[in-house]
Coordinates of C-alpha atoms and ligand atoms in Angstrom, one line a residue:
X1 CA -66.3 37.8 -38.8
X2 CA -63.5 38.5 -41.6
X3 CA -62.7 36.2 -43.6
X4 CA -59.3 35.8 -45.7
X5 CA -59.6 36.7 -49.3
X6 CA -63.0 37.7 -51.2
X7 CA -62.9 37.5 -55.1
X8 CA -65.5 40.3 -56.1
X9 CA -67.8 40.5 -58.4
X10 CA -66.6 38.0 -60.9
X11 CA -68.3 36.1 -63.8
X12 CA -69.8 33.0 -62.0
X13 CA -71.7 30.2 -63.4
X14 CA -74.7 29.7 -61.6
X15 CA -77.4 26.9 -63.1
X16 CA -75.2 26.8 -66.4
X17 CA -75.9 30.7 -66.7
X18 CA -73.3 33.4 -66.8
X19 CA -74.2 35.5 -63.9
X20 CA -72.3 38.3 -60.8
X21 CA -71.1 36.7 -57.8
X22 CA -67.9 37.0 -55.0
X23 CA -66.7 34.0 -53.4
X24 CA -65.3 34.2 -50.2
X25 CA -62.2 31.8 -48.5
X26 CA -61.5 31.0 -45.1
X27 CA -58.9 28.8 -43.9
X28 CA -58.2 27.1 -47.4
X29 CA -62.2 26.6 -48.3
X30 CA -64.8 28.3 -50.1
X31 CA -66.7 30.0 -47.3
X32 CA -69.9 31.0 -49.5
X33 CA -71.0 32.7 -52.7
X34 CA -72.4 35.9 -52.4
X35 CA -74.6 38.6 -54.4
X36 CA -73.0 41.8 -54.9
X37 CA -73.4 43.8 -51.6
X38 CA -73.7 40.6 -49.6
X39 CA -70.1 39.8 -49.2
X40 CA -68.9 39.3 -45.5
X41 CA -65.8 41.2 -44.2
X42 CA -62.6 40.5 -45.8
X43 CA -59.0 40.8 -44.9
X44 CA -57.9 40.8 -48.6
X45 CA -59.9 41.0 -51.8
X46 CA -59.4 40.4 -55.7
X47 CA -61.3 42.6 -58.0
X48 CA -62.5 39.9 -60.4
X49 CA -65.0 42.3 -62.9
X50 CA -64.2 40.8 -66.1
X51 CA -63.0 37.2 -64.9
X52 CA -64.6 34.1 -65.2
X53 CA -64.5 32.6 -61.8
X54 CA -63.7 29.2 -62.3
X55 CA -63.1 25.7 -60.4
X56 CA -59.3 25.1 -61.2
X57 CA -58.7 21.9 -63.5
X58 CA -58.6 18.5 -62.0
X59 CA -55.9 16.8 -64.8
X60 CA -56.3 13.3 -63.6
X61 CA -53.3 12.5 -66.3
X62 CA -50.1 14.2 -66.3
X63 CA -46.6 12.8 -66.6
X64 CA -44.3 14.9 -64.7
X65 CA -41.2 13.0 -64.8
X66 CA -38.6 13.9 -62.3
X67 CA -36.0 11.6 -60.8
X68 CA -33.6 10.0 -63.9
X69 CA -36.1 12.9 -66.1
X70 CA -35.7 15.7 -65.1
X71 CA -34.4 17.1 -68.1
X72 CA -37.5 16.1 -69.9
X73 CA -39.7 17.6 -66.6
X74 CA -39.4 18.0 -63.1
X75 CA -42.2 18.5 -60.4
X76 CA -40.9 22.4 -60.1
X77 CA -41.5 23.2 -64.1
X78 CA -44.4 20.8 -64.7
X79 CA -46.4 22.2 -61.8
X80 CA -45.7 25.7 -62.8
X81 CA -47.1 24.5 -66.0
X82 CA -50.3 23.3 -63.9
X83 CA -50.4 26.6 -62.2
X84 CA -49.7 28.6 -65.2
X85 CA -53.0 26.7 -67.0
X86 CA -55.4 26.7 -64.6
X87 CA -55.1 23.4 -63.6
X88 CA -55.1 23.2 -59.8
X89 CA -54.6 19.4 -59.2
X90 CA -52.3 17.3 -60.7
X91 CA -52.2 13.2 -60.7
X92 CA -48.6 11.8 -61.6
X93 CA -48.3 8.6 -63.7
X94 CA -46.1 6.1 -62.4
X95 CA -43.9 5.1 -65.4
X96 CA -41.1 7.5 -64.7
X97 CA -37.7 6.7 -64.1
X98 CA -37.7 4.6 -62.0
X99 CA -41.4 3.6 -62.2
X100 CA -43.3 3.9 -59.4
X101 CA -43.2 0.4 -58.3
X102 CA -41.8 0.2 -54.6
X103 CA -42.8 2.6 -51.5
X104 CA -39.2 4.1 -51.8
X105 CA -39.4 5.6 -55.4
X106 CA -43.0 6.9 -54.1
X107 CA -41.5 8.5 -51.4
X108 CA -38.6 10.2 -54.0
X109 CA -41.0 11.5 -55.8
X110 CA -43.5 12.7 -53.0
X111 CA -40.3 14.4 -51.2
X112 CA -39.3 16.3 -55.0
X113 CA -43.0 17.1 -55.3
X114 CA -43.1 18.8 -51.9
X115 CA -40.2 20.6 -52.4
X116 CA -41.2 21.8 -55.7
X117 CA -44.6 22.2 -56.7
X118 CA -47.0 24.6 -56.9
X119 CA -50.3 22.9 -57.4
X120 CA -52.1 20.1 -55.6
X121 CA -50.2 16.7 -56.8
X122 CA -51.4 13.1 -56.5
X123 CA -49.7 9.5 -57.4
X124 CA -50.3 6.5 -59.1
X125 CA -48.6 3.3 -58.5
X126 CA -47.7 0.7 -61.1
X127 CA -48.3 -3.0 -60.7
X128 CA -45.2 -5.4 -60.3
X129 CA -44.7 -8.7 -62.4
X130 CA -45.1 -10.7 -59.4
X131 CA -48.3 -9.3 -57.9
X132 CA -47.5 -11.0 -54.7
X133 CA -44.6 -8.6 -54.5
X134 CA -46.8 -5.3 -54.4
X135 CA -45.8 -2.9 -51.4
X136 CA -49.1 -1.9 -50.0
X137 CA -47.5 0.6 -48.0
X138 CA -47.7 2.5 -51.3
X139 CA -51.7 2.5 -50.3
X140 CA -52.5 5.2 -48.3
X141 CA -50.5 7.9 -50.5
X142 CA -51.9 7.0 -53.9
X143 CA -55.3 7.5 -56.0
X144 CA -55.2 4.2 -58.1
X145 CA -53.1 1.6 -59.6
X146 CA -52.2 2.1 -63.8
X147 CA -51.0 -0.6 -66.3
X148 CA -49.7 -0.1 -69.6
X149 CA -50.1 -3.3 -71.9
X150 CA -48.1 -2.2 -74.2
X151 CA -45.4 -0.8 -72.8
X152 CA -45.2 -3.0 -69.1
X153 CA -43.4 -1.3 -66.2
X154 CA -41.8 -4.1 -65.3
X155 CA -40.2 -5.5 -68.3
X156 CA -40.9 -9.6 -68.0
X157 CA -44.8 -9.6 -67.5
X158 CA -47.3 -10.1 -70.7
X159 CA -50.7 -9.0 -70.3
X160 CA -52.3 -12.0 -71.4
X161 CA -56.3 -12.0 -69.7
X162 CA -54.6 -14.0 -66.7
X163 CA -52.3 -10.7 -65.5
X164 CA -55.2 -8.3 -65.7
X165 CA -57.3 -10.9 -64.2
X166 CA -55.0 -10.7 -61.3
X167 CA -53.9 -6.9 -61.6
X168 CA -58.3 -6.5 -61.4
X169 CA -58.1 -8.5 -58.3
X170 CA -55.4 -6.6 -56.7
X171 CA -57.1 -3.4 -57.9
X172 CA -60.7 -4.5 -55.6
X173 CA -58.6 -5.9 -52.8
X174 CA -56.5 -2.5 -52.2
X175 CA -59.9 -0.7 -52.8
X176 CA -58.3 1.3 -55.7
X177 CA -60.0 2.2 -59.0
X178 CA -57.6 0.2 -61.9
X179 CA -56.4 2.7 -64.8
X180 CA -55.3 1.2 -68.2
X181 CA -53.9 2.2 -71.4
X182 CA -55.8 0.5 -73.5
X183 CA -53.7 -1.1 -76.2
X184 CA -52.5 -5.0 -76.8
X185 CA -49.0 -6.0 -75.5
X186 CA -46.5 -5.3 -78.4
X187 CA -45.7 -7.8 -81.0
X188 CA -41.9 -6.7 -80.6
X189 CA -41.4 -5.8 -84.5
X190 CA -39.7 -2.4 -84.9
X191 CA -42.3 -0.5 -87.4
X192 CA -40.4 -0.2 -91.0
X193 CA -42.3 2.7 -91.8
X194 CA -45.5 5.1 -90.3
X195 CA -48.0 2.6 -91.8
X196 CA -47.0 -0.1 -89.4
X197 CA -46.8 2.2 -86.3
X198 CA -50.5 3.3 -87.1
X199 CA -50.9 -0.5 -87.5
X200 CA -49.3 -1.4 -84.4
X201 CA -51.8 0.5 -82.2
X202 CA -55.2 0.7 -84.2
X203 CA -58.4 1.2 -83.1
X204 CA -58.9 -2.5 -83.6
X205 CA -56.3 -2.8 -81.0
X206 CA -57.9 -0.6 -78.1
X207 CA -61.3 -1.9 -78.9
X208 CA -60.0 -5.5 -77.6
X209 CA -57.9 -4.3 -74.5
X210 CA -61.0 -2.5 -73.4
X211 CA -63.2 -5.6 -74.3
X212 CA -60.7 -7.7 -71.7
X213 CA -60.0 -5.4 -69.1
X214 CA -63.9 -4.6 -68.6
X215 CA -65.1 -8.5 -68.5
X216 CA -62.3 -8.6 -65.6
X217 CA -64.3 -5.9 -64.4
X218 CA -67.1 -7.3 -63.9
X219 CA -66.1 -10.8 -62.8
X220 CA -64.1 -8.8 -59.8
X221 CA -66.9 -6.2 -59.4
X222 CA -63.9 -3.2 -60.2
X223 CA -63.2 0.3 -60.2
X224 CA -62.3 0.6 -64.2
X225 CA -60.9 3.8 -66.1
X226 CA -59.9 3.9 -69.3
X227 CA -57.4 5.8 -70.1
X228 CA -57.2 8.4 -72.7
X229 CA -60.2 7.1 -75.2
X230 CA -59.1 8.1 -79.0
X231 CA -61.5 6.1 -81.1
X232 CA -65.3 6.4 -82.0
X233 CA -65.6 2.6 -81.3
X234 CA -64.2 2.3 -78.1
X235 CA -66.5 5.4 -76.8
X236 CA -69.3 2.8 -77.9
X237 CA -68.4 0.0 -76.2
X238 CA -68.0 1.8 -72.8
X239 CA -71.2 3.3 -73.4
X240 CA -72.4 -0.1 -73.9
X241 CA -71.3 -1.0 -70.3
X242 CA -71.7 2.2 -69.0
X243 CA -72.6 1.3 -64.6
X244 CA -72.8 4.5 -62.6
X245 CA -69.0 5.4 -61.9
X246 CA -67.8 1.6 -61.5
X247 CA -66.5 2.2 -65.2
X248 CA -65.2 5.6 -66.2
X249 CA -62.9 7.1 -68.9
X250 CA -61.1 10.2 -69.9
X251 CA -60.1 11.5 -73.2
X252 CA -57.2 14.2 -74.0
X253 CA -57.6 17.7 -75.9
X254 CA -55.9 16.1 -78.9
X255 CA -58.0 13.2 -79.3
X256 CA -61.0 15.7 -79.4
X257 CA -59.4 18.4 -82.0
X258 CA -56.6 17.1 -84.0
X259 CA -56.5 14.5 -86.0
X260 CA -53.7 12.3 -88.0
X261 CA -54.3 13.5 -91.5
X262 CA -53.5 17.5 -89.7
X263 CA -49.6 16.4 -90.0
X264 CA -48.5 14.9 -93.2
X265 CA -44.8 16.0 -92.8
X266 CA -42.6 13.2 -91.2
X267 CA -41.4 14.6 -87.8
X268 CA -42.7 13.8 -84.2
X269 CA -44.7 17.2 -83.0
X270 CA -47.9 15.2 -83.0
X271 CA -47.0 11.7 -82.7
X272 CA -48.4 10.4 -79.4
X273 CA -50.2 7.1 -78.0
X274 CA -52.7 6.1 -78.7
X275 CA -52.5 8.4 -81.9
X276 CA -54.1 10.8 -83.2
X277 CA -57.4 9.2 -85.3
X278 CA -59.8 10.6 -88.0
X279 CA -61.8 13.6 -88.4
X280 CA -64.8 11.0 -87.3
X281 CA -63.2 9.9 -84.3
X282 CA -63.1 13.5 -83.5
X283 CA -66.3 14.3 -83.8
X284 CA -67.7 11.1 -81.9
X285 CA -65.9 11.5 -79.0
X286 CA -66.7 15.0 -78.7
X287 CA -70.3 13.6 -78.3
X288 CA -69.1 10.9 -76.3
X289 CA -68.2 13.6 -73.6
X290 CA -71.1 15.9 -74.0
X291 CA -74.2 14.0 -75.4
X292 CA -73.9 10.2 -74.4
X293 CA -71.8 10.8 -71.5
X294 CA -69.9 7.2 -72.3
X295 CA -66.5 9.5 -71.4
X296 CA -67.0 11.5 -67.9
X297 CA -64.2 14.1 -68.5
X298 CA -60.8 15.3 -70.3
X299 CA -57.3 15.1 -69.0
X300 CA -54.3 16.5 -70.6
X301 CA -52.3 13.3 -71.0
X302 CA -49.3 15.7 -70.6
X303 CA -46.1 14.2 -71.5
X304 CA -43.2 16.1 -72.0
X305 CA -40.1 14.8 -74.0
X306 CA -36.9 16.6 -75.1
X307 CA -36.6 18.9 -77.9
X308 CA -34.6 16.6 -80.0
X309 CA -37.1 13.8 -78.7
X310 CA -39.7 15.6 -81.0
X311 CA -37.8 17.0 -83.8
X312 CA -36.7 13.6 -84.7
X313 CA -38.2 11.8 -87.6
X314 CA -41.0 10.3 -86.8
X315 CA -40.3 6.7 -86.4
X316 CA -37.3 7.3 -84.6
X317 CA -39.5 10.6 -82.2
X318 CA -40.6 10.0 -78.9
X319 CA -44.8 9.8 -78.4
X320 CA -46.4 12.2 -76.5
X321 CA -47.9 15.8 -76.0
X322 CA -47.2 18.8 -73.9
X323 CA -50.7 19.6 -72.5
X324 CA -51.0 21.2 -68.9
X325 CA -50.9 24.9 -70.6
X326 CA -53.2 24.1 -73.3
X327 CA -56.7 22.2 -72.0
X328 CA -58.0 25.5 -70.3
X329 CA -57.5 27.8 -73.4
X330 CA -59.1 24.8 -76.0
X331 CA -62.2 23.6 -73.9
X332 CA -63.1 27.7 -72.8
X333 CA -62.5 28.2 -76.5
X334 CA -65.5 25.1 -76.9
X335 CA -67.6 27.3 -74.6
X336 CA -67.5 30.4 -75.7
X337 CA -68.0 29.5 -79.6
X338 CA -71.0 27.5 -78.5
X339 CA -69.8 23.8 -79.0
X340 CA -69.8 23.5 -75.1
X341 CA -72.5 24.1 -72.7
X342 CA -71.4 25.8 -69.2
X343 CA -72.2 23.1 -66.8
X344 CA -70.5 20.3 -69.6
X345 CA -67.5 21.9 -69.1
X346 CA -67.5 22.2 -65.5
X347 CA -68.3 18.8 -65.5
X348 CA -65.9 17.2 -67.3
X349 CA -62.9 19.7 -66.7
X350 CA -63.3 19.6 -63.2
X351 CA -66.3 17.9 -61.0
X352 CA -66.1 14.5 -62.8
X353 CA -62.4 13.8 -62.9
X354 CA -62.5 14.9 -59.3
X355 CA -64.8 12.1 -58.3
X356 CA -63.3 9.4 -60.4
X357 CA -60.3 10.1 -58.1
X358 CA -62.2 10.0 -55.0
X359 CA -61.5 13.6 -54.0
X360 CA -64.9 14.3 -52.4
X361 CA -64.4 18.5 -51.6
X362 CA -62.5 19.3 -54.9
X363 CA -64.1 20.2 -58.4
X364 CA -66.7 22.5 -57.4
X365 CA -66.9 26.1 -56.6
X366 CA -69.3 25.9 -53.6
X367 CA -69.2 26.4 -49.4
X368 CA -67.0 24.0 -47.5
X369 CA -65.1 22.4 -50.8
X370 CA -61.3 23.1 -51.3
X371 CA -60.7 26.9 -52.9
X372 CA -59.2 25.5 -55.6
X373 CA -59.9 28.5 -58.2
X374 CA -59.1 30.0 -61.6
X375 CA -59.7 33.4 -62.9
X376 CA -60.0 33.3 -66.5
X377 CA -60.6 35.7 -68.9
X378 CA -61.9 36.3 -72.7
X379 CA -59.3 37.2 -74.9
X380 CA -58.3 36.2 -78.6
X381 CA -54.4 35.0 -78.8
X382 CA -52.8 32.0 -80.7
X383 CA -50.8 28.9 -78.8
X384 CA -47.3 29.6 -78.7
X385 CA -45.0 26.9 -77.4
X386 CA -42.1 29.3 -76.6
X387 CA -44.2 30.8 -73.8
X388 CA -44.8 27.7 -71.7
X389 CA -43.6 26.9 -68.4
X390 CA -43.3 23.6 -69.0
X391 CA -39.7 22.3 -70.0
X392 CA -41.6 20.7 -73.1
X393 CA -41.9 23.3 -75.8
X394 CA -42.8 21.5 -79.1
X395 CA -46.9 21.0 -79.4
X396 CA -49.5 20.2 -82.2
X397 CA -51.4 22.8 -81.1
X398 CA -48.3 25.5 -81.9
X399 CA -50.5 28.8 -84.0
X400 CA -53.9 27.7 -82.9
X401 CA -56.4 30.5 -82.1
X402 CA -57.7 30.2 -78.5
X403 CA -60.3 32.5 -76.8
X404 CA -59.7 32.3 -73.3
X405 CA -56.4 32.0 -71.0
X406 CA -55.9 31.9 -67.0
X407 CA -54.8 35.4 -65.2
X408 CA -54.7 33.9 -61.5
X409 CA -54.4 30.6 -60.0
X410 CA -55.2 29.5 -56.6
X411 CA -54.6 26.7 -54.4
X412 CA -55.9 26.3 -51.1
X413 CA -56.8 29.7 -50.9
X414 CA -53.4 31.1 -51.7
X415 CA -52.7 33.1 -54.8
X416 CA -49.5 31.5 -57.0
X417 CA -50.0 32.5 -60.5
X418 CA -50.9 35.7 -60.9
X419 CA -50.8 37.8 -64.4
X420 CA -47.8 35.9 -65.8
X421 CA -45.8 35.5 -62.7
X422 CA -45.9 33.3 -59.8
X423 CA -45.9 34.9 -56.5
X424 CA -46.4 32.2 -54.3
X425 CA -44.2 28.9 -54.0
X426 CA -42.8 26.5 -54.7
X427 CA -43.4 24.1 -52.1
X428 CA -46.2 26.1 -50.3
X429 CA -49.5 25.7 -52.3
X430 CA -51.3 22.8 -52.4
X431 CA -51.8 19.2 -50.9
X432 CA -48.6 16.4 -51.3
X433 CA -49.5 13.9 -52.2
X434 CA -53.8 14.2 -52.7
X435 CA -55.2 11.7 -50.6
X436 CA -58.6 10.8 -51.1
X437 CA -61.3 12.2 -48.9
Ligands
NCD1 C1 -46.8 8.9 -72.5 C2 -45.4 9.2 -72.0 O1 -44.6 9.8 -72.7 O2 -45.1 8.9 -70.8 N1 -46.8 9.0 -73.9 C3 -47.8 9.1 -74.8 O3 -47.7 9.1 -76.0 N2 -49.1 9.3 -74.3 C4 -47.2 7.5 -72.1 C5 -48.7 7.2 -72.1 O4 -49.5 8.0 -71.6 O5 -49.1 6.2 -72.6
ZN2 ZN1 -51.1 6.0 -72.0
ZN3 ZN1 -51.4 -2.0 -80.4
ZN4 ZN1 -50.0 9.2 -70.3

């Protein structure tokens, strides 16, 4: 037998330990994992001496814009982005423009995606004001349903408890986990000054939307994740209702490393939602992932906005951080200066988020799942927002020393990114839209 591409002699993590392996791909799947010497026949190979051999990330997050903004993102850019960062599997949010709130702008933005992309992309849907009006036809092409308190899709609904009461409900009915952003519905004051933005969406703040959406939770028996976690006190109280996967949460690369106090000029580079916290939050969060557990994985939140979007003052800037190109680089960085075991970041950059999502043969680099792979490699260099693929260019992160940057992407057993180019796509790699398995 011959199979269709053998990665040799890479740097594979076997039992958390560094150690020589090839993998092998058939057909789209990982057919095994081999000692040197062992490998079956191949009809093409990648000499991988040097490379980490990696499961691709799983960003469970990622705003990719499109349709009406495109000239903040489109599927092509942002999932070169993906590509370009090792990130192999993409899930879209649905409040784009239009918001993902009817089967037809799902099926816009599954036709652009096809088109365009060069990764594996999934979809959210959003929840209308009159539930009664939701288009389960939407059902078999997404991965959950996401509301944002703060910041409704559609513009006439409150979430008081009654409406996530009803949004939990929907959520159990259409057997879809329910995603949240976890802040209280605005009070409709324009913030005079930076204070009252911070004030406007404190920790105070998420602490209660968590508190509500999670009794909902268990009156209705859900599927819960919180979104993007920033604060030391809303890690706690998950892990103080932690229930094997029925509630689950994420937090982004910024949340973990940067905090407010890092940017005390007065433009928008690292104003984002929820913002950035304290030096403490950091830290517990970081613990959260690794120690408690209380958050199961890290997602990018990526969220491209214009230049001008982000240059702007900060009141008047956009929220929201460019993050597809930046998670590999910063967690490997964890790793190899010790902060981060081996299997912890496996774990929460790709095998957790995969089964929060329900994708049952992505996240791990073993026989029959999806060959879904990055090839990674040790190397000092400094973040440089000029050199992203992504349309957004502006990021917090801009001068900071990383250890560690993808060299080749693949998806579904085909090479796109390799060595700073793409060779493959778009439209070819990868799954559109990600159902669950
Ligand atoms: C996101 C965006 O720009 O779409 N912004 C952000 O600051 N995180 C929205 C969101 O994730 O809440
Ligand atoms: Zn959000
Ligand atoms: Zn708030
Ligand atoms: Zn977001």
């Amino acid at each position: 037998m011959s199979v269709d591409l053998v990665l040799k002699d890479g740097i594979f993590i076997e039992n958390g330990r560094e150690t020589i392996r090839s993998v092998s791909i058939e057909s789209g799947k990982i057919e095994g994992v081999y000692k040197h010497g062992d490998e079956p026949q191949y009809r093409d190979s990648i000499d991988c001496r040097g490379l980490y051999v990696l499961p691709g990330l799983i960003d469970i997050h990622v705003h990719l814009r499109d349709l009406k903004q495109s000239d903040m993102e489109d599927y092509e850019t942002g999932t070169m982005a993906a590509a370009a960062g090792g990130v192999t599997t993409v899930v879209d949010m649905p409040n784009s423009d239009p918001p993902v709130l009817d089967r037809k702008t799902l099926d816009e933005k599954i036709a652009r995606s096809q088109e365009l992309s060069y990764v594996n992309v999934g979809f959210y849907a959003g929840i209308p004001s009159k539930i009664e009006n939701f288009d389960v036809q939407m059902l078999r092409d997404i991965l959950g349903l996401k509301v944002y308190p703060h910041a409704p899709l559609d513009h006439d609904v409150v979430y008081t408890p009654e409406r996530i009461r009803e949004c939990t409900k929907l959520a159990v009915a259409s057997q879809m986990p329910l995603l949240f952003h976890p802040d209280l519905p605005p009070d409709n004051k324009v913030p005079k000054d930076m204070e009252e933005f911070f004030l406007s969406h404190s920790c105070e703040d998420e602490v209660k939307s968590v508190q509500s959406f999670i009794e909902a939770k268990i009156e209705y028996e859900a599927r819960l994740h919180v979104c993007h976690v920033s604060c030391a006190a809303t890690a706690r109280l998950i892990y103080e209702n932690r229930a094997e996967d029925t509630l689950t949460s994420e937090v982004t690369p910024h949340h973990l490393f940067l905090s407010g106090g890092d940017f005390r000029h007065d433009y928008g580079v690292a104003k984002v939602l929820p913002p950035l916290r304290s030096p403490y939050d950091n830290k517990m969060l970081m613990e959260a992932l690794c120690k408690t557990w209380a958050i199961d994985c890290v997602a990018s939140d990526h969220a491209p906005h214009k230049k001008w979007e982000k240059t702007a003052p900060f009141l008047k800037a956009s929220s929201g951080i460019p993050g597809l190109e930046t998670t590999l680089p910063l967690m490997l960085t964890e790793v190899f200066e010790k902060r981060m075991a081996w299997i912890d970041y496996l774990r929460v950059c790709s095998s957790a988020p995969a089964r929060i999502i329900g994708l049952e043969t992505k996240g791990i680099l073993t026989k029959g799942y999806d060959a879904d792979i990055v090839l990674a490699r040790i190397q000092e260099d400094t973040i440089k927002g000029n050199d992203f693929f992504s349309k957004a260019k502006i990021t917090p992160f801009e001068g900071r020393r990383v250890l560690a940057h993808a060299v080749t992407t693949i998806v579904g057993g085909v090479v796109v990114f390799d060595d700073g180019e793409f060779v493959t796509g778009p439209g070819i790699p990868g799954k559109v839209p990600v159902q669950k398995s």
